[in-house]
Coordinates of N, CA and C in Angstrom, one line a residue:
M272 N 32.4 -8.2 47.7 CA 31.4 -9.0 47.1 C 30.9 -10.1 48.1
T273 N 29.5 -10.5 47.7 CA 29.0 -11.7 48.6 C 28.9 -13.0 48.0
V274 N 29.4 -14.1 48.7 CA 29.5 -15.2 48.1 C 28.3 -16.1 48.7
R275 N 27.5 -16.7 47.9 CA 26.4 -17.7 48.5 C 26.4 -19.0 48.2
Y276 N 26.5 -19.9 49.2 CA 26.9 -21.3 48.8 C 25.4 -22.1 48.9
F277 N 25.0 -23.1 48.1 CA 23.9 -23.8 48.2 C 24.5 -25.2 48.2
A278 N 23.5 -26.0 48.9 CA 23.4 -27.6 49.0 C 24.8 -27.9 49.7
G279 N 25.5 -29.0 48.8 CA 26.9 -29.4 49.1 C 28.0 -28.3 49.4
A280 N 28.0 -27.2 48.7 CA 28.9 -26.1 48.9 C 28.8 -25.6 50.1
R281 N 27.3 -25.3 50.6 CA 27.2 -24.6 51.8 C 27.8 -25.6 53.0
A282 N 27.4 -27.1 52.7 CA 28.1 -27.8 53.8 C 29.8 -27.9 53.9
A283 N 30.3 -27.7 52.7 CA 31.6 -27.9 52.6 C 32.4 -26.6 53.2
A284 N 31.8 -25.5 52.9 CA 32.1 -24.2 53.4 C 31.9 -23.8 54.9
G285 N 30.8 -24.6 55.3 CA 30.4 -24.5 56.8 C 29.5 -23.3 57.1
R286 N 29.0 -22.7 56.1 CA 28.3 -21.3 56.0 C 27.4 -21.2 54.7
S287 N 26.4 -20.5 54.8 CA 25.6 -20.3 53.8 C 26.0 -18.9 52.9
E288 N 26.7 -18.0 53.4 CA 27.1 -16.8 52.7 C 28.4 -16.2 53.6
E289 N 29.3 -15.5 52.9 CA 30.2 -14.7 53.3 C 30.8 -13.8 52.3
T290 N 31.6 -12.7 52.8 CA 32.0 -11.7 51.9 C 33.5 -12.1 51.6
A291 N 33.9 -11.4 50.3 CA 35.2 -11.5 49.8 C 35.5 -10.2 49.2
S292 N 36.8 -10.1 49.2 CA 37.2 -8.7 48.6 C 37.1 -8.7 47.0
A293 N 36.9 -7.5 46.7 CA 36.6 -7.2 45.2 C 37.9 -7.0 44.3
G294 N 37.9 -6.8 43.1 CA 38.9 -6.6 42.3 C 39.7 -7.8 41.7
R295 N 38.8 -8.9 41.5 CA 39.5 -10.1 41.2 C 38.5 -10.9 40.1
S296 N 39.0 -11.8 39.7 CA 38.2 -12.7 38.5 C 37.8 -13.9 39.6
L297 N 36.7 -14.7 38.8 CA 36.2 -15.9 39.6 C 37.4 -16.7 40.0
D298 N 38.2 -17.2 39.0 CA 39.3 -18.0 39.3 C 40.1 -17.6 40.5
E299 N 40.5 -16.4 40.5 CA 41.0 -15.8 41.7 C 40.3 -15.9 43.1
L300 N 38.9 -15.7 43.0 CA 38.1 -15.8 44.2 C 38.2 -17.2 44.6
L301 N 38.0 -18.1 43.7 CA 37.9 -19.7 44.0 C 39.2 -20.1 44.7
E302 N 40.5 -19.5 44.1 CA 41.6 -19.8 45.1 C 41.5 -19.4 46.6
E303 N 41.1 -18.0 46.5 CA 40.8 -17.7 47.9 C 39.9 -18.3 48.9
L304 N 39.0 -18.8 48.3 CA 37.9 -19.7 48.9 C 38.3 -21.1 49.3
T305 N 39.2 -21.6 48.3 CA 39.9 -22.9 48.8 C 40.9 -22.7 49.8
E306 N 41.6 -21.5 50.0 CA 42.6 -21.6 50.9 C 41.8 -21.0 52.4
R307 N 40.8 -20.5 52.4 CA 40.1 -20.3 53.6 C 39.3 -21.7 54.1
H308 N 38.7 -22.4 53.3 CA 38.0 -23.5 53.6 C 38.5 -24.9 53.1
G309 N 39.7 -24.9 52.7 CA 40.4 -26.4 52.4 C 39.7 -27.2 51.3
E310 N 40.4 -28.5 51.3 CA 40.0 -29.2 50.1 C 38.4 -29.6 49.9
R311 N 37.8 -29.7 51.0 CA 36.5 -30.2 51.0 C 35.8 -29.2 49.9
L312 N 35.9 -28.1 50.3 CA 35.2 -27.1 49.5 C 35.9 -27.0 48.1
A313 N 37.3 -27.2 47.9 CA 37.9 -27.4 46.6 C 37.3 -28.3 45.7
D314 N 36.9 -29.5 46.2 CA 36.4 -30.5 45.4 C 35.1 -30.2 45.0
V315 N 34.2 -29.4 45.8 CA 33.0 -29.0 45.2 C 33.1 -28.0 44.2
L316 N 34.1 -27.1 44.4 CA 34.4 -26.1 43.5 C 34.6 -26.3 42.0
T317 N 35.4 -27.7 41.9 CA 35.7 -28.1 40.7 C 34.6 -28.5 39.9
V318 N 33.4 -28.8 40.5 CA 32.3 -29.3 39.7 C 31.0 -28.4 39.7
A319 N 31.1 -27.4 40.5 CA 30.2 -26.3 40.5 C 29.8 -25.4 39.5
S320 N 28.8 -24.9 39.5 CA 28.4 -23.8 38.5 C 28.4 -22.6 39.3
F321 N 28.6 -21.5 38.6 CA 28.7 -20.1 39.3 C 27.7 -19.2 38.5
L322 N 26.8 -18.4 39.4 CA 26.1 -17.2 38.8 C 26.7 -16.0 39.4
V323 N 26.8 -15.0 38.5 CA 27.4 -13.7 38.8 C 26.3 -12.7 38.7
D324 N 25.7 -12.3 39.8 CA 24.5 -11.4 39.8 C 23.2 -12.0 39.0
G325 N 23.2 -13.4 39.3 CA 22.1 -14.1 38.6 C 22.2 -14.7 37.2
V326 N 23.5 -14.4 36.7 CA 23.8 -14.8 35.3 C 25.1 -15.8 35.3
T327 N 24.8 -17.0 34.5 CA 25.9 -17.9 34.5 C 27.2 -17.3 34.0
C328 N 28.3 -17.6 34.8 CA 29.6 -17.2 34.5 C 30.1 -18.0 33.5
H329 N 30.6 -17.4 32.2 CA 31.3 -18.3 31.3 C 32.8 -18.0 31.1
D330 N 33.3 -16.8 31.7 CA 34.7 -16.3 31.6 C 35.1 -16.2 33.0
R331 N 35.8 -17.3 33.5 CA 36.1 -17.2 34.9 C 37.3 -16.3 35.3
R332 N 37.9 -15.8 34.0 CA 39.2 -15.0 34.3 C 38.9 -13.6 34.0
A333 N 37.6 -13.2 33.9 CA 37.1 -11.9 33.7 C 36.9 -11.1 35.0
P334 N 37.2 -9.9 35.2 CA 37.1 -9.2 36.5 C 35.5 -9.2 36.8
L335 N 35.4 -9.6 38.2 CA 34.1 -9.7 38.6 C 33.5 -8.1 39.0
P336 N 32.2 -7.8 38.7 CA 31.9 -6.4 39.2 C 31.9 -6.1 40.4
T337 N 32.2 -5.0 41.0 CA 32.3 -4.5 42.2 C 30.9 -4.6 42.9
G338 N 30.9 -5.2 44.1 CA 29.5 -5.6 44.7 C 28.8 -6.7 44.2
A339 N 29.5 -7.6 43.5 CA 28.7 -8.6 42.8 C 28.2 -9.6 43.8
T340 N 27.2 -10.3 43.3 CA 26.7 -11.6 44.3 C 27.2 -12.6 43.6
I341 N 27.9 -13.8 44.2 CA 28.4 -14.9 43.5 C 27.8 -16.1 44.1
D342 N 26.9 -16.9 43.4 CA 26.1 -18.1 43.9 C 27.0 -19.3 43.6
V343 N 27.2 -20.1 44.4 CA 28.0 -21.3 44.0 C 27.0 -22.6 44.0
L344 N 26.8 -23.2 43.0 CA 25.8 -24.2 42.8 C 26.4 -25.5 42.5
P345 N 26.5 -26.4 43.4 CA 27.2 -27.6 43.1 C 26.0 -28.5 42.2
P346 N 26.4 -29.6 41.7 CA 25.4 -30.4 41.0 C 24.3 -30.9 42.0
F347 N 23.1 -30.9 41.3 CA 22.0 -31.4 42.1 C 21.6 -32.7 41.7
A348 N 21.0 -33.5 42.6 CA 20.4 -34.7 42.2 C 18.9 -34.6 42.2
G349 N 18.3 -35.4 41.5 CA 16.9 -35.3 41.7 C 16.2 -35.3 40.2
G350 N 14.9 -35.1 40.4 CA 14.3 -34.9 39.1 C 13.0 -34.2 39.1

């Protein structure tokens, strides 16, 4: 699957996009991403919203679809 980072999440991960192994839930994916990138990204992930194939993810324990695109959206400032 593809993970795309936006704004502060991109800065914390040090990249705009990466791949991750399939067959897991969003919570499991976030654990993997925290292990890869450390506490700076972990802090962002605790306040971020997530889109799975363009749809807001409400059940973080549900299996993610094979080949999904996960968008990591930290809170945005502005108006």
